[in-house]
XYZ file of C-alpha atoms in Angstrom:
620
model
C -13.205 -33.168 55.640
C -13.129 -30.195 58.030
C -13.461 -26.730 56.600
C -10.178 -25.661 58.103
C -8.366 -27.931 55.667
C -9.461 -25.745 52.785
C -8.932 -22.367 54.319
C -5.231 -21.758 54.840
C -2.172 -22.220 52.687
C 1.499 -22.361 53.519
C 4.238 -21.086 51.267
C 6.556 -24.047 50.938
C 7.494 -25.602 47.625
C 9.468 -28.587 46.525
C 11.638 -28.579 43.439
C 10.725 -31.036 40.732
C 12.314 -31.678 37.383
C 10.531 -29.734 34.689
C 12.370 -31.134 31.693
C 10.453 -33.807 29.807
C 12.328 -37.012 29.182
C 13.895 -37.173 25.786
C 12.163 -39.574 23.485
C 14.388 -42.013 21.646
C 15.275 -41.382 18.063
C 12.456 -42.521 15.800
C 12.770 -42.841 12.041
C 10.496 -40.180 10.571
C 9.332 -40.303 7.012
C 9.028 -36.963 5.237
C 5.714 -35.596 6.386
C 3.846 -32.448 7.126
C 0.980 -31.610 9.435
C -2.033 -29.908 8.000
C -5.124 -29.122 10.024
C -4.184 -31.759 12.555
C -3.986 -34.572 9.961
C -0.660 -36.169 9.225
C -0.022 -36.376 5.478
C 2.915 -37.925 3.707
C 4.645 -35.469 1.434
C 4.214 -36.582 -2.136
C 7.398 -38.452 -3.138
C 8.568 -39.494 -6.557
C 7.460 -42.958 -7.595
C 10.819 -44.572 -6.803
C 10.895 -43.004 -3.329
C 7.302 -44.052 -2.678
C 8.387 -47.617 -3.394
C 11.311 -47.288 -0.975
C 8.994 -45.914 1.736
C 6.672 -48.864 1.339
C 9.571 -51.285 1.467
C 10.906 -49.582 4.605
C 7.595 -49.946 6.390
C 7.283 -53.586 5.391
C 10.847 -54.371 6.466
C 10.362 -52.602 9.830
C 7.165 -54.521 10.487
C 8.801 -57.781 9.373
C 11.783 -57.196 11.676
C 9.481 -56.566 14.613
C 7.471 -59.672 13.782
C 10.668 -61.721 13.925
C 11.384 -60.336 17.428
C 7.957 -61.170 18.788
C 5.700 -64.167 18.762
C 2.459 -62.943 17.201
C -0.720 -64.850 17.892
C -3.659 -64.568 15.485
C -7.110 -65.559 16.739
C -10.429 -65.562 14.940
C -13.254 -63.240 15.937
C -16.503 -61.920 14.531
C -18.156 -58.472 14.391
C -19.986 -57.191 17.449
C -22.839 -54.725 17.056
C -22.771 -51.261 18.606
C -19.182 -50.153 18.053
C -19.867 -46.932 16.144
C -17.208 -44.452 17.219
C -17.458 -40.677 17.553
C -14.886 -38.014 18.363
C -15.465 -38.805 22.048
C -14.586 -42.396 21.249
C -16.653 -45.413 22.216
C -18.507 -45.526 25.536
C -20.504 -48.416 26.945
C -21.154 -50.101 30.263
C -18.044 -51.728 31.683
C -19.484 -55.222 31.439
C -19.917 -54.697 27.703
C -16.233 -53.880 27.248
C -15.191 -56.819 29.430
C -17.242 -59.276 27.362
C -15.395 -61.557 24.976
C -13.359 -59.672 22.345
C -15.374 -56.449 22.655
C -12.386 -54.240 23.453
C -9.996 -56.300 21.327
C -12.259 -55.982 18.275
C -12.263 -52.201 18.571
C -8.504 -51.983 19.102
C -7.827 -54.212 16.111
C -10.248 -52.141 14.027
C -8.325 -49.014 15.062
C -4.992 -50.464 13.963
C -6.561 -51.757 10.758
C -7.874 -48.274 10.007
C -4.446 -46.703 10.624
C -2.769 -49.281 8.417
C 0.898 -48.887 7.486
C 0.884 -45.304 8.777
C 1.216 -46.432 12.407
C 3.888 -49.047 11.827
C 7.230 -48.156 13.378
C 5.724 -45.236 15.302
C 5.403 -44.326 18.985
C 2.014 -43.889 20.659
C 0.818 -42.815 24.088
C -1.505 -44.732 26.408
C -3.267 -43.801 29.629
C -6.592 -42.981 31.185
C -8.610 -41.569 34.034
C -7.941 -44.316 36.578
C -11.352 -45.929 36.358
C -12.110 -49.628 36.835
C -10.730 -51.935 34.080
C -8.139 -49.431 32.800
C -5.116 -51.400 33.977
C -6.371 -54.652 32.479
C -7.297 -52.898 29.243
C -3.854 -51.300 29.048
C -2.206 -54.741 28.988
C -4.470 -55.844 26.114
C -3.759 -52.652 24.166
C 0.019 -52.896 24.628
C 0.125 -56.481 23.326
C -2.063 -55.644 20.342
C 0.000 -52.533 19.565
C 3.135 -54.657 19.448
C 1.475 -57.195 17.166
C 0.320 -54.480 14.782
C 3.744 -52.941 14.197
C 3.855 -50.103 16.745
C 7.493 -49.494 17.718
C 6.979 -48.041 21.188
C 4.220 -47.313 23.711
C 4.573 -44.553 26.326
C 2.132 -45.479 29.090
C 1.358 -43.350 32.123
C 2.355 -44.775 35.500
C -0.505 -46.933 36.816
C -2.161 -46.330 33.428
C -2.943 -42.751 34.538
C -3.022 -39.919 31.993
C -5.505 -37.029 32.014
C -7.031 -36.260 28.623
C -5.357 -32.808 28.269
C -2.105 -34.350 29.535
C -2.249 -36.911 26.723
C -2.744 -34.107 24.215
C 0.275 -32.309 25.692
C 2.349 -35.516 25.615
C 1.539 -36.131 21.946
C 2.480 -32.570 21.023
C 5.659 -32.308 23.140
C 7.110 -35.656 22.134
C 5.752 -35.583 18.581
C 3.985 -38.901 18.990
C 1.933 -40.479 16.244
C -1.102 -40.409 18.551
C -2.435 -41.726 21.823
C -5.155 -43.926 23.292
C -7.180 -42.559 26.205
C -9.165 -44.942 28.397
C -11.984 -42.831 29.787
C -15.715 -42.322 29.865
C -15.102 -38.689 30.815
C -17.446 -37.370 33.512
C -19.536 -40.555 33.711
C -19.377 -42.855 36.773
C -16.880 -45.721 36.933
C -16.987 -49.253 38.305
C -17.972 -52.794 37.313
C -21.596 -51.752 36.745
C -20.888 -48.252 35.447
C -19.262 -46.777 32.332
C -16.056 -47.381 30.411
C -14.741 -45.792 27.262
C -11.818 -45.411 24.906
C -10.780 -42.958 22.231
C -7.852 -42.218 19.952
C -6.157 -38.829 19.675
C -4.154 -38.014 16.572
C -0.810 -36.352 15.834
C -1.693 -32.796 16.905
C -3.123 -34.137 20.152
C -6.676 -33.720 18.840
C -9.546 -36.245 18.937
C -9.410 -38.524 15.915
C -10.869 -36.955 12.752
C -13.935 -38.506 11.180
C -11.948 -40.234 8.455
C -10.400 -42.373 11.211
C -13.500 -42.893 13.360
C -15.550 -43.796 10.283
C -12.876 -46.291 9.228
C -12.824 -47.844 12.725
C -16.564 -48.445 12.561
C -16.268 -49.916 9.081
C -13.629 -52.388 10.228
C -15.649 -53.389 13.300
C -18.430 -54.511 10.952
C -16.328 -57.058 9.075
C -13.475 -57.920 11.444
C -12.331 -61.545 11.306
C -9.073 -61.811 13.243
C -7.149 -60.319 16.154
C -3.381 -59.932 16.412
C -1.723 -60.145 19.833
C 1.955 -60.319 20.789
C 2.991 -62.964 23.283
C 4.340 -60.601 25.963
C 4.303 -60.654 29.770
C 2.170 -58.073 31.545
C 3.945 -54.769 32.144
C 4.503 -53.548 35.713
C 2.574 -50.292 35.287
C 3.542 -49.072 38.759
C 7.253 -48.952 37.944
C 8.595 -46.064 35.850
C 11.126 -47.249 33.306
C 11.771 -49.046 30.015
C 10.659 -52.538 29.092
C 12.221 -53.913 25.905
C 11.085 -56.900 23.918
C 13.304 -57.095 20.866
C 12.577 -54.028 18.749
C 9.344 -53.302 20.638
C 9.480 -51.093 23.725
C 7.120 -50.031 26.490
C 8.142 -47.073 28.630
C 6.196 -46.383 31.796
C 6.428 -42.635 32.319
C 5.527 -40.148 35.010
C 2.072 -38.865 34.097
C 2.703 -35.293 35.241
C 6.081 -34.231 33.830
C 5.225 -33.343 30.228
C 1.887 -31.776 31.110
C 3.434 -29.649 33.851
C 6.138 -28.473 31.449
C 3.431 -27.361 29.024
C 1.509 -25.487 31.735
C 4.677 -23.696 32.834
C 5.077 -22.391 29.284
C 1.556 -20.913 29.484
C 1.392 -19.421 32.988
C 3.615 -17.316 35.253
C 4.028 -19.832 38.070
C 6.103 -17.534 40.319
C 3.394 -14.842 40.202
C 0.640 -17.352 40.929
C 2.727 -18.814 43.750
C 3.167 -15.405 45.331
C -0.586 -14.824 45.217
C -1.475 -18.283 46.526
C 0.895 -17.694 49.429
C -0.981 -14.599 50.635
C -2.216 -14.939 54.207
C -5.582 -13.452 53.257
C -6.246 -15.849 50.363
C -7.635 -19.367 50.629
C -8.715 -21.907 48.064
C -9.886 -25.463 47.688
C -9.637 -27.870 44.756
C -11.884 -30.941 44.469
C -10.334 -33.688 42.322
C -13.495 -35.792 42.830
C -11.343 -38.929 43.343
C -10.628 -38.756 39.634
C -7.557 -38.329 37.453
C -6.611 -34.771 38.451
C -5.886 -36.128 41.917
C -2.614 -37.336 40.404
C -1.800 -33.807 39.183
C -3.223 -31.543 41.892
C -0.527 -32.030 44.549
C 2.430 -31.747 42.104
C 0.959 -28.507 40.707
C -0.768 -26.778 43.617
C 1.422 -28.032 46.470
C 4.865 -28.778 45.012
C 4.922 -25.977 42.434
C 2.686 -23.267 43.879
C 3.436 -23.804 47.546
C -0.114 -24.401 48.745
C -0.726 -26.564 51.774
C -1.608 -30.139 50.839
C -4.968 -29.707 52.575
C -6.248 -27.520 49.722
C -6.710 -30.681 47.626
C -9.796 -32.662 48.548
C -10.738 -36.100 47.198
C -7.240 -36.160 45.738
C -6.690 -39.910 45.401
C -7.831 -41.354 42.049
C -10.131 -44.322 42.659
C -11.453 -46.888 40.221
C -15.058 -46.009 41.117
C -14.331 -42.322 41.848
C -15.181 -42.994 45.466
C -18.705 -44.011 44.478
C -19.368 -40.510 43.154
C -20.306 -39.034 39.806
C -17.158 -37.161 38.666
C -18.974 -34.323 36.922
C -17.957 -30.888 38.270
C -21.274 -29.096 38.586
C -23.461 -27.764 41.364
C -25.236 -31.112 41.758
C -22.446 -33.686 41.705
C -19.739 -31.541 43.330
C -22.056 -30.790 46.256
C -19.338 -31.320 48.863
C -17.264 -28.510 47.381
C -20.323 -26.312 46.867
C -21.315 -26.689 50.528
C -17.781 -25.724 51.595
C -17.736 -22.636 49.356
C -21.188 -21.554 50.558
C -20.288 -21.874 54.239
C -19.640 -18.732 56.256
C -15.946 -19.612 56.558
C -15.599 -20.886 53.025
C -12.534 -20.308 50.834
C -12.082 -17.333 48.521
C -11.728 -19.610 45.504
C -13.006 -23.100 44.767
C -12.576 -25.320 41.741
C -13.208 -28.880 40.615
C -12.402 -31.095 37.666
C -14.018 -34.202 36.217
C -13.200 -37.864 35.600
C -10.569 -37.397 32.894
C -9.495 -33.859 33.796
C -10.849 -31.926 30.827
C -13.771 -30.160 32.533
C -13.842 -27.614 35.338
C -16.078 -25.677 37.679
C -15.113 -22.285 39.117
C -16.539 -20.949 42.400
C -15.981 -17.935 44.595
C -17.144 -17.304 48.124
C -20.851 -18.143 47.848
C -20.588 -17.454 44.116
C -20.822 -19.604 40.965
C -19.216 -18.720 37.635
C -21.139 -20.295 34.771
C -18.930 -21.999 32.177
C -20.272 -19.578 29.550
C -19.175 -16.616 31.663
C -15.886 -18.288 32.555
C -14.596 -18.511 28.987
C -15.718 -14.937 28.322
C -13.996 -13.631 31.456
C -10.775 -15.512 30.702
C -10.756 -14.051 27.175
C -11.451 -10.553 28.504
C -8.564 -10.886 30.980
C -6.152 -12.768 28.726
C -3.416 -10.223 29.433
C -3.020 -11.892 32.857
C -1.617 -14.980 31.097
C 1.894 -14.668 29.553
C 1.065 -17.181 26.808
C -1.255 -14.549 25.312
C 1.159 -11.618 25.539
C 0.880 -11.070 21.775
C -2.912 -10.994 21.936
C -5.598 -13.505 21.046
C -5.778 -14.915 17.507
C -9.509 -15.377 17.870
C -12.124 -16.885 20.175
C -14.810 -19.515 19.732
C -17.692 -21.110 21.594
C -20.074 -23.986 20.996
C -23.516 -23.029 19.737
C -25.423 -23.791 22.986
C -22.966 -21.713 25.045
C -24.202 -18.236 25.938
C -23.265 -15.229 23.828
C -21.150 -13.682 26.614
C -18.006 -14.464 24.602
C -19.516 -12.834 21.501
C -19.718 -9.530 23.353
C -16.068 -9.699 24.398
C -15.062 -10.435 20.815
C -17.146 -7.544 19.476
C -15.817 -4.991 21.961
C -12.180 -6.109 21.620
C -12.279 -6.556 17.846
C -11.515 -10.281 17.993
C -12.351 -12.842 15.333
C -15.242 -14.948 16.624
C -16.553 -18.406 15.715
C -19.704 -20.284 16.722
C -19.295 -24.034 16.242
C -21.230 -27.239 16.984
C -20.653 -29.057 20.246
C -17.451 -31.099 19.953
C -13.851 -30.109 20.603
C -12.714 -31.210 17.140
C -14.307 -28.073 15.671
C -12.116 -25.903 17.900
C -9.090 -28.006 16.960
C -9.494 -27.198 13.267
C -9.552 -23.478 14.055
C -6.534 -23.766 16.352
C -4.470 -25.706 13.825
C -5.237 -22.976 11.295
C -4.030 -20.291 13.744
C -7.463 -18.702 14.094
C -8.406 -19.446 17.710
C -6.614 -18.954 21.036
C -9.369 -19.370 23.645
C -12.556 -21.405 23.397
C -15.186 -23.008 25.548
C -18.382 -24.957 25.938
C -21.195 -24.444 28.406
C -20.691 -28.073 29.466
C -17.844 -27.007 31.799
C -15.176 -27.241 29.116
C -12.649 -24.442 28.643
C -9.284 -24.369 26.933
C -6.761 -22.780 24.624
C -4.442 -23.726 21.784
C -1.681 -25.002 24.105
C -3.285 -28.438 23.609
C -6.128 -29.782 21.468
C -8.460 -30.793 24.270
C -10.393 -28.853 26.841
C -8.325 -28.574 29.988
C -9.704 -28.390 33.515
C -6.509 -27.501 35.343
C -5.653 -24.907 32.680
C -8.922 -23.134 33.522
C -8.148 -23.225 37.250
C -4.692 -21.733 36.666
C -6.194 -19.133 34.313
C -8.504 -17.951 37.088
C -5.703 -17.910 39.637
C -3.712 -15.794 37.153
C -6.604 -13.337 36.809
C -6.997 -13.059 40.583
C -3.230 -12.622 40.997
C -3.204 -9.701 38.563
C -6.307 -8.058 40.036
C -4.753 -8.200 43.512
C -1.186 -7.326 42.538
C -1.239 -3.940 44.247
C -3.355 -4.950 47.228
C -1.608 -5.442 50.541
C -2.560 -8.158 53.006
C -5.578 -7.048 54.971
C -6.816 -4.503 52.407
C -9.471 -6.875 51.141
C -9.158 -9.047 48.046
C -10.579 -8.385 44.606
C -12.722 -11.506 44.625
C -14.137 -13.938 42.067
C -17.471 -12.142 42.449
C -15.753 -8.795 41.838
C -14.251 -10.135 38.590
C -17.730 -11.182 37.454
C -19.413 -7.899 38.380
C -16.675 -5.860 36.719
C -17.116 -7.944 33.582
C -20.906 -7.565 33.536
C -20.627 -3.809 34.031
C -18.437 -3.669 30.911
C -20.127 -6.224 28.643
C -23.585 -6.791 30.122
C -24.772 -10.040 31.638
C -26.001 -13.074 29.719
C -28.179 -14.896 32.243
C -27.808 -18.553 31.360
C -28.906 -21.946 32.610
C -28.926 -25.520 31.338
C -31.477 -28.157 32.300
C -30.331 -31.766 31.878
C -32.854 -34.581 31.753
C -30.677 -37.711 31.966
C -31.555 -41.277 30.998
C -34.651 -40.313 29.003
C -36.221 -42.992 26.800
C -34.927 -42.377 23.293
C -38.376 -42.681 21.720
C -39.838 -39.846 23.785
C -36.761 -37.662 23.272
C -36.875 -38.128 19.497
C -40.604 -37.357 19.381
C -39.929 -34.093 21.227
C -37.334 -33.112 18.612
C -39.782 -33.972 15.810
C -42.366 -31.757 17.497
C -39.869 -28.885 17.757
C -38.965 -29.236 14.079
C -42.650 -28.887 13.339
C -42.793 -25.706 15.405
C -39.804 -24.363 13.439
C -41.384 -25.098 10.072
C -44.585 -23.271 11.017
C -42.865 -20.276 12.640
C -41.818 -16.966 11.125
C -40.022 -13.837 12.228
C -42.227 -11.677 14.434
C -44.225 -14.546 15.943
C -44.831 -14.354 19.678
C -43.744 -17.260 21.870
C -44.920 -16.369 25.333
C -43.680 -12.832 26.005
C -40.882 -13.098 23.433
C -40.797 -11.989 19.799
C -39.152 -14.496 17.467
C -36.200 -13.367 15.356
C -35.229 -16.773 13.982
C -35.915 -20.472 14.557
C -33.852 -23.246 12.972
C -31.766 -26.385 13.280
C -28.166 -25.208 13.605
C -25.983 -26.213 10.630
C -22.257 -25.510 10.417
C -19.829 -25.348 7.535
C -16.252 -25.612 8.787
C -14.303 -22.580 7.483
C -11.077 -24.618 7.442
C -11.896 -27.918 5.752
C -15.348 -27.187 4.335
C -17.002 -30.105 6.147
C -20.689 -29.684 6.987
C -22.363 -30.622 10.268
C -26.167 -30.584 10.112
C -28.895 -30.589 12.742
C -26.667 -29.659 15.668
C -29.474 -28.323 17.835
C -32.883 -26.655 17.692
C -32.661 -22.888 18.216
C -35.243 -20.213 18.980
C -33.596 -16.766 18.866
C -35.577 -13.719 19.984
C -35.258 -10.073 19.057
C -33.874 -9.077 22.494
C -30.964 -11.538 22.233
C -32.658 -14.198 24.340
C -32.342 -17.805 23.180
C -33.817 -21.245 23.782
C -31.847 -24.254 22.535
C -32.584 -27.984 22.663
C -30.125 -30.803 22.016
C -29.976 -34.532 22.545
C -26.676 -35.758 23.956
C -25.286 -39.262 23.733
C -22.292 -38.914 26.078
C -23.708 -41.474 28.493
C -23.719 -45.223 27.886
C -27.490 -45.747 27.886
C -30.595 -43.719 27.051
C -30.606 -40.118 25.930
C -29.934 -36.880 27.752
C -32.200 -34.008 26.783
C -30.501 -30.667 27.262
C -32.459 -27.418 27.383
C -30.450 -24.174 27.295
C -31.990 -20.846 28.272
C -30.386 -17.434 27.878
C -31.423 -13.815 28.396
C -29.254 -10.707 28.044
C -29.365 -7.598 30.225
C -27.227 -4.462 30.222
C -29.052 -3.112 33.292
C -26.514 -3.179 36.123
C -29.375 -3.020 38.632
C -30.459 -6.489 37.473
C -27.020 -8.105 37.281
C -27.203 -9.318 40.861
C -30.391 -11.330 40.300
C -30.310 -15.086 40.742
C -30.176 -16.667 37.278
C -33.205 -18.888 37.876
C -35.234 -15.863 38.969
C -34.136 -13.777 35.978
C -34.802 -16.643 33.562
C -38.136 -17.707 35.057
C -40.370 -16.353 32.260
C -38.269 -17.744 29.392
C -37.925 -21.135 31.128
C -41.710 -21.309 31.266
C -41.918 -20.474 27.561
C -39.309 -23.136 26.713
C -41.229 -25.860 28.538
C -44.502 -24.848 26.919
C -43.110 -24.690 23.370
C -41.250 -28.003 23.632
C -43.899 -29.958 25.573
C -40.861 -31.519 27.218
C -42.682 -32.817 30.245
C -45.329 -34.450 28.064
C -42.843 -36.219 25.776
C -40.290 -37.279 28.404
C -42.527 -37.818 31.419
C -40.119 -35.753 33.483
C -41.432 -33.102 35.836
C -37.977 -31.904 36.897
C -34.482 -31.942 35.389
C -31.792 -34.245 36.770
C -29.249 -31.417 36.893
C -29.569 -27.628 36.687
C -26.469 -25.550 35.959
């Protein structure tokens, strides 16, 4: 792609319908939503009996409409499900009954609650999604689901599914994705269930799924023809219905309620502003042109790698400095754009770049929170802010100075969802390139891009063409001058043998047990060392051993975690942070500023000895 394609924008726009399609009337039992979990209101005994009879009669009526086939199966090992769902190599999911077992276990775990309800279905466009969608639709019909809304071509970004569930008040939705992991016959595949607030399934559901996978004996499938997933429209089979929907409409409507699109459009149309968005041949390619081109008037050339491909074009759809190298090279060129951004496989992660400038995810969430007044959705102020434990403390400093309620939670978006459902959190983020707000219950890559465009639009509101733009770098430097800079970096060691990774953690736990406040680790004085435990302030649940922490008296931190988001092996993550309020040092390269504490982290952990790795796979 030539650089010129990313440099200039035109100011045309096409009108598109912004009204979501009306969902058909669905019989709703009396219910209430509490902390993202649907609960039936307690009825009198006679009414409870009537409810049960209604569910049975609805399921029986549907069974009469459809020919249901029951086949025998047996448990398959390795189907333990987390809040990120189940992820394995594609050839595991395509093996006999592997996917079907998990889907049946899901419906078994939901029981009568899902019968007669409407669910969503879609994914990130990776290999096997379309075939899997046909299996899921037929099993949904056989298990009493009334209607399935499936994205055209089985496409639905993860935050878009959350928006769809919330806007149309769906029972839940199935997302076919392995997130930022590669796709293809020899790569990764995954699936997860999101519940009625659009949030990842709570543990009571994921635990039940795993339980059912361990003793499953039969599969239920409706005898239906395959659905033409390319054609938008209704497909009726007796009382069961499949509607193929446009994947963008509901999500776009949600985003328009959050952001001032006309103001962003006016800024994007400036002759002295240029930007480039890398969809990485992943799911946001289906959304980028409708949003950036049709709605905001940008030239279509601003979107690169904008066609979703089953193997993501042979790339690794993880928006960081390593895997989004094509975009990085463009932004670091002499004629590079003023603003660059990328999103990942399923559209929930993001990377923000300026002209030869990188915004760390930890800084990004802090800067969005500090400039929330640029986003109309937050006109009444922020309810609170939250970050994952490994994320730098940059957000803490914004919360302290602005008097905002602040939460530090384990890694996992479900912890943010609990806070959001309780009305205690507006903006949150993870250092793993995930940023979002309470408009949905997932992190949202395109939301972050629009948030930054909103900030830049406000900062440049009074600047005339040719006066020089207030840049991404200027936003960062202004922020650091106000709040100080938290130098931060993450080292990822991917595909490490689990035995070596676990031995390293055991060694670190030994260091913790023998350490005390005031000890010297390298040049740093220890304030506290522990395994991070978290008690959820909303539901009282406890999450233990969420990461090894070494916190020093100057605010510096070293954190170690093992991550299982890939399909094989372990990923060792090492997080390093150092705070400075010296504006003369804010321009230092992060790796230079963090050099001494990185050395200390490697020495304390003996990481190279335990893993056999001399260098990390990815540095961010």
